[in-house]
PDB file of C-alpha atoms in Angstrom:
ATOM      1  CA  MET C   1     131.040 101.286 132.431  1.00  0.00           C
ATOM      2  CA  THR C   2     129.432 102.294 129.124  1.00  0.00           C
ATOM      3  CA  SER C   3     129.687 105.328 126.859  1.00  0.00           C
ATOM      4  CA  THR C   4     126.588 106.739 128.577  1.00  0.00           C
ATOM      5  CA  THR C   5     127.895 106.112 132.094  1.00  0.00           C
ATOM      6  CA  PRO C   6     131.622 106.662 131.585  1.00  0.00           C
ATOM      7  CA  TYR C   7     132.505 106.940 135.258  1.00  0.00           C
ATOM      8  CA  ALA C   8     130.256 104.227 136.702  1.00  0.00           C
ATOM      9  CA  ASP C   9     133.251 102.160 137.804  1.00  0.00           C
ATOM     10  CA  LEU C  10     135.211 105.087 139.255  1.00  0.00           C
ATOM     11  CA  THR C  11     134.675 104.257 142.926  1.00  0.00           C
ATOM     12  CA  PRO C  12     136.318 105.929 145.934  1.00  0.00           C
ATOM     13  CA  GLU C  13     138.375 102.765 146.421  1.00  0.00           C
ATOM     14  CA  LEU C  14     139.678 102.934 142.858  1.00  0.00           C
ATOM     15  CA  ILE C  15     140.458 106.640 143.159  1.00  0.00           C
ATOM     16  CA  LEU C  16     142.527 106.173 146.313  1.00  0.00           C
ATOM     17  CA  SER C  17     144.256 103.022 145.094  1.00  0.00           C
ATOM     18  CA  ALA C  18     145.179 104.837 141.870  1.00  0.00           C
ATOM     19  CA  ALA C  19     146.891 107.521 143.935  1.00  0.00           C
ATOM     20  CA  GLU C  20     148.805 104.861 145.831  1.00  0.00           C
ATOM     21  CA  THR C  21     150.123 103.265 142.619  1.00  0.00           C
ATOM     22  CA  VAL C  22     152.093 106.440 141.806  1.00  0.00           C
ATOM     23  CA  GLY C  23     153.637 106.703 145.250  1.00  0.00           C
ATOM     24  CA  LEU C  24     151.176 108.911 147.089  1.00  0.00           C
ATOM     25  CA  ALA C  25     150.027 107.988 150.574  1.00  0.00           C
ATOM     26  CA  PRO C  26     146.384 109.119 150.796  1.00  0.00           C
ATOM     27  CA  THR C  27     144.931 109.664 154.237  1.00  0.00           C
ATOM     28  CA  GLY C  28     141.512 108.669 152.895  1.00  0.00           C
ATOM     29  CA  GLY C  29     140.234 112.185 152.500  1.00  0.00           C
ATOM     30  CA  PHE C  30     139.299 113.359 149.033  1.00  0.00           C
ATOM     31  CA  GLN C  31     137.010 115.929 147.463  1.00  0.00           C
ATOM     32  CA  ALA C  32     135.375 115.893 144.051  1.00  0.00           C
ATOM     33  CA  LEU C  33     136.092 119.116 142.191  1.00  0.00           C
ATOM     34  CA  ALA C  34     133.832 120.830 139.656  1.00  0.00           C
ATOM     35  CA  SER C  35     134.557 119.058 136.385  1.00  0.00           C
ATOM     36  CA  TYR C  36     132.109 117.544 133.911  1.00  0.00           C
ATOM     37  CA  GLU C  37     134.263 116.436 131.000  1.00  0.00           C
ATOM     38  CA  ASN C  38     136.753 114.640 133.240  1.00  0.00           C
ATOM     39  CA  ARG C  39     136.676 113.740 136.911  1.00  0.00           C
ATOM     40  CA  VAL C  40     139.089 115.569 139.170  1.00  0.00           C
ATOM     41  CA  TYR C  41     139.653 114.948 142.875  1.00  0.00           C
ATOM     42  CA  LYS C  42     141.625 116.677 145.594  1.00  0.00           C
ATOM     43  CA  ILE C  43     143.448 113.873 147.399  1.00  0.00           C
ATOM     44  CA  GLU C  44     144.742 114.480 150.904  1.00  0.00           C
ATOM     45  CA  THR C  45     148.062 112.998 152.005  1.00  0.00           C
ATOM     46  CA  GLU C  46     150.008 113.472 155.224  1.00  0.00           C
ATOM     47  CA  ASP C  47     152.309 115.937 153.469  1.00  0.00           C
ATOM     48  CA  VAL C  48     150.477 117.966 150.815  1.00  0.00           C
ATOM     49  CA  PRO C  49     147.267 117.579 148.816  1.00  0.00           C
ATOM     50  CA  TRP C  50     147.267 116.570 145.147  1.00  0.00           C
ATOM     51  CA  ALA C  51     144.821 116.881 142.264  1.00  0.00           C
ATOM     52  CA  VAL C  52     144.129 113.576 140.509  1.00  0.00           C
ATOM     53  CA  LYS C  53     142.546 113.897 137.075  1.00  0.00           C
ATOM     54  CA  PHE C  54     140.748 110.938 135.461  1.00  0.00           C
ATOM     55  CA  TYR C  55     140.365 111.481 131.737  1.00  0.00           C
ATOM     56  CA  ARG C  56     137.034 110.849 130.038  1.00  0.00           C
ATOM     57  CA  PRO C  57     137.312 107.474 128.289  1.00  0.00           C
ATOM     58  CA  ASN C  58     137.689 107.579 124.507  1.00  0.00           C
ATOM     59  CA  ARG C  59     137.978 111.352 124.300  1.00  0.00           C
ATOM     60  CA  TRP C  60     141.712 111.944 123.847  1.00  0.00           C
ATOM     61  CA  THR C  61     144.332 109.609 122.480  1.00  0.00           C
ATOM     62  CA  ASP C  62     147.380 108.911 124.622  1.00  0.00           C
ATOM     63  CA  THR C  63     149.384 111.016 122.165  1.00  0.00           C
ATOM     64  CA  ALA C  64     147.040 113.991 122.583  1.00  0.00           C
ATOM     65  CA  ILE C  65     147.309 113.745 126.370  1.00  0.00           C
ATOM     66  CA  ALA C  66     151.096 113.500 126.088  1.00  0.00           C
ATOM     67  CA  GLU C  67     151.056 116.753 124.094  1.00  0.00           C
ATOM     68  CA  GLU C  68     149.088 118.458 126.872  1.00  0.00           C
ATOM     69  CA  HIS C  69     151.531 117.201 129.489  1.00  0.00           C
ATOM     70  CA  GLY C  70     154.583 118.081 127.411  1.00  0.00           C
ATOM     71  CA  PHE C  71     153.320 121.612 126.815  1.00  0.00           C
ATOM     72  CA  LEU C  72     152.733 122.095 130.531  1.00  0.00           C
ATOM     73  CA  GLN C  73     156.255 120.935 131.320  1.00  0.00           C
ATOM     74  CA  GLU C  74     157.684 123.361 128.755  1.00  0.00           C
ATOM     75  CA  LEU C  75     155.797 126.190 130.437  1.00  0.00           C
ATOM     76  CA  VAL C  76     156.923 125.216 133.931  1.00  0.00           C
ATOM     77  CA  ASP C  77     160.528 124.868 132.742  1.00  0.00           C
ATOM     78  CA  ALA C  78     160.260 128.438 131.424  1.00  0.00           C
ATOM     79  CA  GLU C  79     158.921 129.572 134.843  1.00  0.00           C
ATOM     80  CA  ILE C  80     155.495 130.401 133.470  1.00  0.00           C
ATOM     81  CA  PRO C  81     152.942 129.834 136.269  1.00  0.00           C
ATOM     82  CA  ALA C  82     151.271 126.612 135.154  1.00  0.00           C
ATOM     83  CA  VAL C  83     151.131 123.174 136.783  1.00  0.00           C
ATOM     84  CA  ALA C  84     152.869 120.205 135.161  1.00  0.00           C
ATOM     85  CA  PRO C  85     151.831 116.647 136.042  1.00  0.00           C
ATOM     86  CA  LEU C  86     153.769 114.341 138.320  1.00  0.00           C
ATOM     87  CA  ALA C  87     156.193 112.066 136.461  1.00  0.00           C
ATOM     88  CA  ARG C  88     157.181 108.555 137.508  1.00  0.00           C
ATOM     89  CA  ASP C  89     159.947 106.844 135.532  1.00  0.00           C
ATOM     90  CA  GLY C  90     159.422 109.387 132.777  1.00  0.00           C
ATOM     91  CA  GLU C  91     155.682 108.709 132.524  1.00  0.00           C
ATOM     92  CA  THR C  92     152.917 111.181 133.342  1.00  0.00           C
ATOM     93  CA  LEU C  93     149.867 109.203 132.196  1.00  0.00           C
ATOM     94  CA  PHE C  94     148.886 106.277 134.383  1.00  0.00           C
ATOM     95  CA  HIS C  95     146.198 103.587 134.373  1.00  0.00           C
ATOM     96  CA  ALA C  96     143.745 102.379 136.995  1.00  0.00           C
ATOM     97  CA  GLY C  97     141.291  99.762 135.827  1.00  0.00           C
ATOM     98  CA  SER C  98     139.889 101.027 132.527  1.00  0.00           C
ATOM     99  CA  TYR C  99     140.747 104.643 133.331  1.00  0.00           C
ATOM    100  CA  ARG C 100     143.700 106.853 132.477  1.00  0.00           C
ATOM    101  CA  PHE C 101     144.751 109.454 135.011  1.00  0.00           C
ATOM    102  CA  ALA C 102     147.366 112.056 135.848  1.00  0.00           C
ATOM    103  CA  VAL C 103     148.417 113.614 139.138  1.00  0.00           C
ATOM    104  CA  PHE C 104     149.069 117.327 139.558  1.00  0.00           C
ATOM    105  CA  PRO C 105     150.466 119.341 142.486  1.00  0.00           C
ATOM    106  CA  TRP C 106     147.656 121.081 144.303  1.00  0.00           C
ATOM    107  CA  ARG C 107     147.498 124.843 143.698  1.00  0.00           C
ATOM    108  CA  PRO C 108     145.103 126.772 145.955  1.00  0.00           C
ATOM    109  CA  GLY C 109     143.643 130.027 144.755  1.00  0.00           C
ATOM    110  CA  ARG C 110     140.597 132.088 143.917  1.00  0.00           C
ATOM    111  CA  ALA C 111     139.219 131.866 140.411  1.00  0.00           C
ATOM    112  CA  GLY C 112     137.990 134.835 138.402  1.00  0.00           C
ATOM    113  CA  CYS C 113     139.786 137.518 140.388  1.00  0.00           C
ATOM    114  CA  VAL C 114     141.978 139.153 137.704  1.00  0.00           C
ATOM    115  CA  GLU C 115     140.265 142.544 137.645  1.00  0.00           C
ATOM    116  CA  THR C 116     142.705 145.443 138.054  1.00  0.00           C
ATOM    117  CA  PRO C 117     144.917 146.891 135.293  1.00  0.00           C
ATOM    118  CA  SER C 118     147.988 145.702 137.190  1.00  0.00           C
ATOM    119  CA  GLU C 119     146.654 142.142 137.455  1.00  0.00           C
ATOM    120  CA  ARG C 120     145.771 142.134 133.768  1.00  0.00           C
ATOM    121  CA  GLN C 121     149.226 143.405 132.823  1.00  0.00           C
ATOM    122  CA  THR C 122     150.766 140.561 134.813  1.00  0.00           C
ATOM    123  CA  LEU C 123     148.502 138.019 133.140  1.00  0.00           C
ATOM    124  CA  GLY C 124     149.328 139.540 129.753  1.00  0.00           C
ATOM    125  CA  ARG C 125     153.055 139.044 130.423  1.00  0.00           C
ATOM    126  CA  HIS C 126     152.488 135.386 131.214  1.00  0.00           C
ATOM    127  CA  LEU C 127     150.363 134.884 128.094  1.00  0.00           C
ATOM    128  CA  GLY C 128     152.939 136.603 125.904  1.00  0.00           C
ATOM    129  CA  ARG C 129     155.599 134.232 127.188  1.00  0.00           C
ATOM    130  CA  LEU C 130     153.220 131.267 126.884  1.00  0.00           C
ATOM    131  CA  HIS C 131     152.703 132.095 123.214  1.00  0.00           C
ATOM    132  CA  LEU C 132     156.449 132.339 122.651  1.00  0.00           C
ATOM    133  CA  ILE C 133     156.804 128.815 124.017  1.00  0.00           C
ATOM    134  CA  GLY C 134     153.721 127.804 122.015  1.00  0.00           C
ATOM    135  CA  ALA C 135     155.249 128.587 118.632  1.00  0.00           C
ATOM    136  CA  GLY C 136     154.694 125.565 116.424  1.00  0.00           C
ATOM    137  CA  ARG C 137     151.733 123.212 116.341  1.00  0.00           C
ATOM    138  CA  PHE C 138     150.273 120.239 118.140  1.00  0.00           C
ATOM    139  CA  THR C 139     149.952 117.203 115.892  1.00  0.00           C
ATOM    140  CA  ALA C 140     147.355 115.169 117.826  1.00  0.00           C
ATOM    141  CA  ARG C 141     145.184 117.928 119.272  1.00  0.00           C
ATOM    142  CA  PRO C 142     142.440 119.989 117.563  1.00  0.00           C
ATOM    143  CA  THR C 143     142.828 123.089 115.463  1.00  0.00           C
ATOM    144  CA  LEU C 144     140.405 125.926 116.098  1.00  0.00           C
ATOM    145  CA  ASP C 145     138.755 126.350 112.705  1.00  0.00           C
ATOM    146  CA  VAL C 146     135.356 126.163 111.057  1.00  0.00           C
ATOM    147  CA  ALA C 147     135.709 122.528 110.030  1.00  0.00           C
ATOM    148  CA  SER C 148     136.519 121.348 113.549  1.00  0.00           C
ATOM    149  CA  PHE C 149     134.397 123.618 115.735  1.00  0.00           C
ATOM    150  CA  VAL C 150     131.555 125.168 113.747  1.00  0.00           C
ATOM    151  CA  ASP C 151     130.447 122.529 111.241  1.00  0.00           C
ATOM    152  CA  PRO C 152     130.183 119.605 113.704  1.00  0.00           C
ATOM    153  CA  ALA C 153     128.369 121.822 116.214  1.00  0.00           C
ATOM    154  CA  ILE C 154     125.752 122.903 113.671  1.00  0.00           C
ATOM    155  CA  THR C 155     125.155 119.284 112.648  1.00  0.00           C
ATOM    156  CA  THR C 156     124.851 118.112 116.242  1.00  0.00           C
ATOM    157  CA  LEU C 157     122.416 120.848 117.238  1.00  0.00           C
ATOM    158  CA  ALA C 158     120.310 120.483 114.097  1.00  0.00           C
ATOM    159  CA  ASP C 159     119.784 116.817 115.031  1.00  0.00           C
ATOM    160  CA  CYS C 160     119.281 117.477 118.744  1.00  0.00           C
ATOM    161  CA  PRO C 161     115.864 116.205 119.911  1.00  0.00           C
ATOM    162  CA  PHE C 162     115.462 119.256 122.155  1.00  0.00           C
ATOM    163  CA  LEU C 163     115.533 121.686 119.231  1.00  0.00           C
ATOM    164  CA  PRO C 164     111.839 122.535 118.636  1.00  0.00           C
ATOM    165  CA  ALA C 165     110.706 121.429 115.193  1.00  0.00           C
ATOM    166  CA  ASP C 166     109.306 124.855 114.381  1.00  0.00           C
ATOM    167  CA  LEU C 167     112.745 126.412 115.032  1.00  0.00           C
ATOM    168  CA  ARG C 168     114.778 124.008 112.920  1.00  0.00           C
ATOM    169  CA  PRO C 169     114.396 125.839 109.553  1.00  0.00           C
ATOM    170  CA  ALA C 170     115.343 129.166 111.148  1.00  0.00           C
ATOM    171  CA  PHE C 171     118.222 127.512 113.002  1.00  0.00           C
ATOM    172  CA  LEU C 172     119.633 126.046 109.786  1.00  0.00           C
ATOM    173  CA  ALA C 173     119.267 129.332 107.912  1.00  0.00           C
ATOM    174  CA  THR C 174     120.815 131.398 110.713  1.00  0.00           C
ATOM    175  CA  THR C 175     123.742 129.054 111.292  1.00  0.00           C
ATOM    176  CA  ALA C 176     124.438 128.873 107.550  1.00  0.00           C
ATOM    177  CA  ARG C 177     124.822 132.658 107.491  1.00  0.00           C
ATOM    178  CA  LEU C 178     126.931 132.616 110.648  1.00  0.00           C
ATOM    179  CA  ARG C 179     129.166 129.903 109.257  1.00  0.00           C
ATOM    180  CA  ALA C 180     129.820 131.954 106.123  1.00  0.00           C
ATOM    181  CA  LEU C 181     130.639 135.074 108.149  1.00  0.00           C
ATOM    182  CA  VAL C 182     132.952 133.193 110.518  1.00  0.00           C
ATOM    183  CA  ALA C 183     134.743 131.425 107.671  1.00  0.00           C
ATOM    184  CA  ALA C 184     135.215 134.719 105.804  1.00  0.00           C
ATOM    185  CA  ALA C 185     136.691 136.407 108.882  1.00  0.00           C
ATOM    186  CA  PHE C 186     139.129 133.550 109.502  1.00  0.00           C
ATOM    187  CA  ALA C 187     140.196 133.642 105.845  1.00  0.00           C
ATOM    188  CA  ASP C 188     140.550 137.440 105.734  1.00  0.00           C
ATOM    189  CA  VAL C 189     142.648 137.705 108.905  1.00  0.00           C
ATOM    190  CA  GLY C 190     144.744 134.626 108.185  1.00  0.00           C
ATOM    191  CA  ALA C 191     146.259 134.641 111.672  1.00  0.00           C
ATOM    192  CA  PRO C 192     149.077 132.134 112.253  1.00  0.00           C
ATOM    193  CA  HIS C 193     148.271 129.311 114.637  1.00  0.00           C
ATOM    194  CA  LEU C 194     150.117 128.587 117.873  1.00  0.00           C
ATOM    195  CA  ARG C 195     149.841 126.079 120.655  1.00  0.00           C
ATOM    196  CA  LEU C 196     147.381 127.730 123.049  1.00  0.00           C
ATOM    197  CA  HIS C 197     145.784 127.262 126.437  1.00  0.00           C
ATOM    198  CA  GLY C 198     142.570 127.217 124.407  1.00  0.00           C
ATOM    199  CA  ASP C 199     140.072 127.835 127.230  1.00  0.00           C
ATOM    200  CA  CYS C 200     141.646 130.859 128.873  1.00  0.00           C
ATOM    201  CA  HIS C 201     138.807 132.499 130.775  1.00  0.00           C
ATOM    202  CA  ALA C 202     138.913 134.033 134.245  1.00  0.00           C
ATOM    203  CA  GLY C 203     137.789 130.784 135.885  1.00  0.00           C
ATOM    204  CA  ASN C 204     140.987 129.112 134.714  1.00  0.00           C
ATOM    205  CA  VAL C 205     143.229 131.735 136.309  1.00  0.00           C
ATOM    206  CA  LEU C 206     143.796 131.172 140.033  1.00  0.00           C
ATOM    207  CA  THR C 207     145.136 133.942 142.246  1.00  0.00           C
ATOM    208  CA  ASN C 208     146.552 133.856 145.763  1.00  0.00           C
ATOM    209  CA  ASP C 209     149.061 135.821 147.806  1.00  0.00           C
ATOM    210  CA  SER C 210     151.904 134.378 145.713  1.00  0.00           C
ATOM    211  CA  GLY C 211     150.504 135.501 142.370  1.00  0.00           C
ATOM    212  CA  LEU C 212     148.471 133.779 139.690  1.00  0.00           C
ATOM    213  CA  THR C 213     148.459 130.328 138.107  1.00  0.00           C
ATOM    214  CA  LEU C 214     147.061 129.211 134.757  1.00  0.00           C
ATOM    215  CA  VAL C 215     145.173 125.934 135.144  1.00  0.00           C
ATOM    216  CA  ASP C 216     143.089 123.438 133.145  1.00  0.00           C
ATOM    217  CA  PHE C 217     144.916 122.915 129.861  1.00  0.00           C
ATOM    218  CA  ASP C 218     142.596 120.039 128.967  1.00  0.00           C
ATOM    219  CA  ASP C 219     141.387 121.932 125.873  1.00  0.00           C
ATOM    220  CA  CYS C 220     144.795 123.128 124.673  1.00  0.00           C
ATOM    221  CA  LEU C 221     144.823 123.327 120.881  1.00  0.00           C
ATOM    222  CA  ASN C 222     146.182 125.082 117.807  1.00  0.00           C
ATOM    223  CA  GLY C 223     144.696 128.494 117.097  1.00  0.00           C
ATOM    224  CA  PRO C 224     145.234 132.259 116.799  1.00  0.00           C
ATOM    225  CA  ALA C 225     146.710 134.174 119.725  1.00  0.00           C
ATOM    226  CA  ILE C 226     143.508 136.156 120.319  1.00  0.00           C
ATOM    227  CA  GLN C 227     141.781 132.946 121.473  1.00  0.00           C
ATOM    228  CA  ASP C 228     143.734 133.150 124.753  1.00  0.00           C
ATOM    229  CA  LEU C 229     142.816 136.808 125.248  1.00  0.00           C
ATOM    230  CA  TRP C 230     139.227 137.511 124.237  1.00  0.00           C
ATOM    231  CA  MET C 231     137.503 135.497 126.981  1.00  0.00           C
ATOM    232  CA  LEU C 232     139.322 137.629 129.564  1.00  0.00           C
ATOM    233  CA  LEU C 233     137.575 140.804 128.335  1.00  0.00           C
ATOM    234  CA  PRO C 234     134.585 141.661 130.567  1.00  0.00           C
ATOM    235  CA  GLY C 235     131.535 143.861 130.260  1.00  0.00           C
ATOM    236  CA  ASP C 236     130.621 146.348 127.556  1.00  0.00           C
ATOM    237  CA  GLN C 237     132.813 147.631 124.735  1.00  0.00           C
ATOM    238  CA  THR C 238     134.478 150.324 126.840  1.00  0.00           C
ATOM    239  CA  GLU C 239     135.366 147.846 129.597  1.00  0.00           C
ATOM    240  CA  GLN C 240     136.622 145.348 127.049  1.00  0.00           C
ATOM    241  CA  GLU C 241     138.867 147.926 125.402  1.00  0.00           C
ATOM    242  CA  GLU C 242     140.301 148.966 128.777  1.00  0.00           C
ATOM    243  CA  ALA C 243     140.961 145.349 129.759  1.00  0.00           C
ATOM    244  CA  LEU C 244     142.519 144.596 126.374  1.00  0.00           C
ATOM    245  CA  ALA C 245     144.853 147.581 126.695  1.00  0.00           C
ATOM    246  CA  ALA C 246     146.125 146.319 130.051  1.00  0.00           C
ATOM    247  CA  LEU C 247     146.560 142.729 128.821  1.00  0.00           C
ATOM    248  CA  LEU C 248     148.461 143.831 125.722  1.00  0.00           C
ATOM    249  CA  GLN C 249     150.658 146.197 127.711  1.00  0.00           C
ATOM    250  CA  GLY C 250     152.049 143.121 129.449  1.00  0.00           C
ATOM    251  CA  TYR C 251     151.777 140.779 126.456  1.00  0.00           C
ATOM    252  CA  GLU C 252     153.831 142.912 124.088  1.00  0.00           C
ATOM    253  CA  LEU C 253     156.784 143.055 126.460  1.00  0.00           C
ATOM    254  CA  PHE C 254     157.455 139.553 125.123  1.00  0.00           C
ATOM    255  CA  ARG C 255     155.560 139.092 121.865  1.00  0.00           C
ATOM    256  CA  ASP C 256     154.046 141.344 119.209  1.00  0.00           C
ATOM    257  CA  PHE C 257     150.282 141.248 118.760  1.00  0.00           C
ATOM    258  CA  ASP C 258     148.671 141.804 115.366  1.00  0.00           C
ATOM    259  CA  PRO C 259     145.652 144.111 115.876  1.00  0.00           C
ATOM    260  CA  ALA C 260     143.986 142.514 112.836  1.00  0.00           C
ATOM    261  CA  GLN C 261     143.214 139.574 115.123  1.00  0.00           C
ATOM    262  CA  LEU C 262     140.661 141.724 116.964  1.00  0.00           C
ATOM    263  CA  ARG C 263     138.366 141.008 114.017  1.00  0.00           C
ATOM    264  CA  LEU C 264     138.304 137.382 115.174  1.00  0.00           C
ATOM    265  CA  ILE C 265     136.750 138.040 118.597  1.00  0.00           C
ATOM    266  CA  GLU C 266     133.131 137.815 117.478  1.00  0.00           C
ATOM    267  CA  PRO C 267     133.765 134.879 115.098  1.00  0.00           C
ATOM    268  CA  LEU C 268     135.433 133.039 117.979  1.00  0.00           C
ATOM    269  CA  ARG C 269     132.572 133.937 120.324  1.00  0.00           C
ATOM    270  CA  THR C 270     130.143 132.539 117.750  1.00  0.00           C
ATOM    271  CA  ALA C 271     132.140 129.332 117.404  1.00  0.00           C
ATOM    272  CA  ARG C 272     132.273 128.928 121.181  1.00  0.00           C
ATOM    273  CA  LEU C 273     128.523 129.478 121.569  1.00  0.00           C
ATOM    274  CA  LEU C 274     127.759 126.749 119.038  1.00  0.00           C
ATOM    275  CA  HIS C 275     130.473 124.418 120.281  1.00  0.00           C
ATOM    276  CA  TYR C 276     129.355 124.717 123.920  1.00  0.00           C
ATOM    277  CA  ASN C 277     125.743 123.890 123.150  1.00  0.00           C
ATOM    278  CA  ALA C 278     126.778 120.980 120.934  1.00  0.00           C
ATOM    279  CA  TRP C 279     128.972 119.703 123.770  1.00  0.00           C
ATOM    280  CA  LEU C 280     125.939 119.592 126.051  1.00  0.00           C
ATOM    281  CA  ALA C 281     123.960 117.725 123.399  1.00  0.00           C
ATOM    282  CA  ARG C 282     126.729 115.155 122.865  1.00  0.00           C
ATOM    283  CA  ARG C 283     127.178 114.542 126.578  1.00  0.00           C
ATOM    284  CA  TRP C 284     123.493 114.404 127.509  1.00  0.00           C
ATOM    285  CA  GLN C 285     123.507 110.636 128.088  1.00  0.00           C
ATOM    286  CA  ASP C 286     126.117 111.087 130.807  1.00  0.00           C
ATOM    287  CA  PRO C 287     123.956 111.290 133.975  1.00  0.00           C
ATOM    288  CA  ALA C 288     126.001 114.200 135.312  1.00  0.00           C
ATOM    289  CA  PHE C 289     124.819 116.495 132.527  1.00  0.00           C
ATOM    290  CA  PRO C 290     121.025 116.448 133.002  1.00  0.00           C
ATOM    291  CA  ARG C 291     121.646 117.045 136.718  1.00  0.00           C
ATOM    292  CA  ALA C 292     123.978 119.977 136.134  1.00  0.00           C
ATOM    293  CA  PHE C 293     122.320 121.544 133.072  1.00  0.00           C
ATOM    294  CA  PRO C 294     118.582 120.734 133.268  1.00  0.00           C
ATOM    295  CA  TRP C 295     117.692 123.915 131.369  1.00  0.00           C
ATOM    296  CA  PHE C 296     119.311 122.544 128.199  1.00  0.00           C
ATOM    297  CA  ALA C 297     116.333 120.227 127.621  1.00  0.00           C
ATOM    298  CA  GLU C 298     113.824 123.073 127.843  1.00  0.00           C
ATOM    299  CA  ASP C 299     112.132 124.567 124.806  1.00  0.00           C
ATOM    300  CA  ARG C 300     112.882 128.024 126.213  1.00  0.00           C
ATOM    301  CA  HIS C 301     116.636 127.457 126.056  1.00  0.00           C
ATOM    302  CA  PHE C 302     116.655 126.913 122.298  1.00  0.00           C
ATOM    303  CA  ARG C 303     114.457 129.942 121.717  1.00  0.00           C
ATOM    304  CA  GLU C 304     116.891 132.009 123.760  1.00  0.00           C
ATOM    305  CA  LEU C 305     119.769 130.445 121.827  1.00  0.00           C
ATOM    306  CA  MET C 306     118.193 131.666 118.587  1.00  0.00           C
ATOM    307  CA  GLY C 307     118.179 135.161 120.047  1.00  0.00           C
ATOM    308  CA  LEU C 308     121.856 134.888 120.931  1.00  0.00           C
ATOM    309  CA  LEU C 309     122.692 133.668 117.434  1.00  0.00           C
ATOM    310  CA  ALA C 310     120.811 136.616 115.937  1.00  0.00           C
ATOM    311  CA  THR C 311     122.827 138.952 118.157  1.00  0.00           C
ATOM    312  CA  GLN C 312     126.038 137.315 116.992  1.00  0.00           C
ATOM    313  CA  GLU C 313     125.036 137.860 113.378  1.00  0.00           C
ATOM    314  CA  GLN C 314     124.744 141.579 114.103  1.00  0.00           C
ATOM    315  CA  ARG C 315     128.062 141.633 115.952  1.00  0.00           C
ATOM    316  CA  LEU C 316     129.831 139.879 113.104  1.00  0.00           C
ATOM    317  CA  ASP C 317     128.814 142.755 110.831  1.00  0.00           C
ATOM    318  CA  ALA C 318     129.887 145.428 113.336  1.00  0.00           C
ATOM    319  CA  PRO C 319     133.387 146.957 113.654  1.00  0.00           C
ATOM    320  CA  PRO C 320     135.647 145.132 116.143  1.00  0.00           C
ATOM    321  CA  ILE C 321     136.619 146.598 119.491  1.00  0.00           C
ATOM    322  CA  LEU C 322     139.456 149.113 119.356  1.00  0.00           C
ATOM    323  CA  ARG C 323     142.905 148.798 120.728  1.00  0.00           C
ATOM    324  CA  ARG C 324     143.339 151.672 123.155  1.00  0.00           C
ATOM    325  CA  ALA C 325     146.591 153.117 124.380  1.00  0.00           C
ATOM    326  CA  PRO C 326     147.239 151.915 127.959  1.00  0.00           C
TER     327      PRO C 326
END
C-alpha cells in the first residue's frame, strides 16, 4: 500500500477477517458500497447485515474519528435517527493490518427522497435536535472557515496540472475576489459554530417505511447551523424558499434559527465548489478517482468551472433567499 494506492492491500479476505475479529460471523457475502474517500462494505451474516467502514489511511487522527463516533452515540442516545458504531470493550475503532475500521448496523433506505413539506418538517425537527446536542465544538475535527476550506482549495487548484495555462491568471483573479466576498460574509454574519453533520445533503438522508435516518457523518465538523440546511434546498429561488420554510417549521420547535445566516448560503456554496474540485485534484493519484471522475482531467471541465465561479460571484452580490412563512 502507498499513498497513491491506499487500498491496495484491502483484500476480500482481510475485509471478512476484520469483521470476524469484532465478533461478527460473515457468511462470505459482501458488497462494496459507493464511497471514494473511504471504503465501505455491506457484510452479510446469518442474522443481520452490517456496514463495515475502512477509513482512508492518514486522513483522520484516531482522536478525530473518536469525536465522530462519540457524536453519533450522543445523537442515538437522544433518539435522533442516526447510526452509532458497534462497540467492543468500550472501543469503536478497530485495526486490521494497516487499516482502521468501524462497524455500523445496517440501515436500509432510499436516498434523496425527502421532498414533501411534511417530510421536510420532520427532517427539520431532527436537525434542530441535532444542533441542540451539537452545542460546543470538536477539538480534533475541522472548522468550516476560509482558512481551512477556501484558501487550501484555491492553492491546490491553481497548481493543478489540468488547469489550462491560459485560464490560470483569470482563475487567480476570480478566486481572489471570491475569497474576499466569502470572508466578508462570514465576518459580517458572525454565526456561532456548532458540531454539525457537515455534509447534510439529500443523499445522506435515508428514508423507509419506518421514517428517515441521517447517515455518513465522516465529514462532521464545526460550523454555522445553516451548513446543515442549505444543501437540502432544491431548485430555483421559489422552491428553495418553500423548502426552507418547511425545514425551519420543524427546526424551530427545538432551536431558534437566526435568519442572518441565510446570507451564508452562497458563501458556503462557493466554498463547497472550490473544496470539492480541490478534493478531486488531491485524490487523483488514487486509481479509483480517474475511473469515477474522468471528466475532471478534461480542459472543458475547468472552463465550465470558471463559468460556475463567475456565477457565484454574481450570487454573492445578490440578496439572499427569503424566509417565508410556512
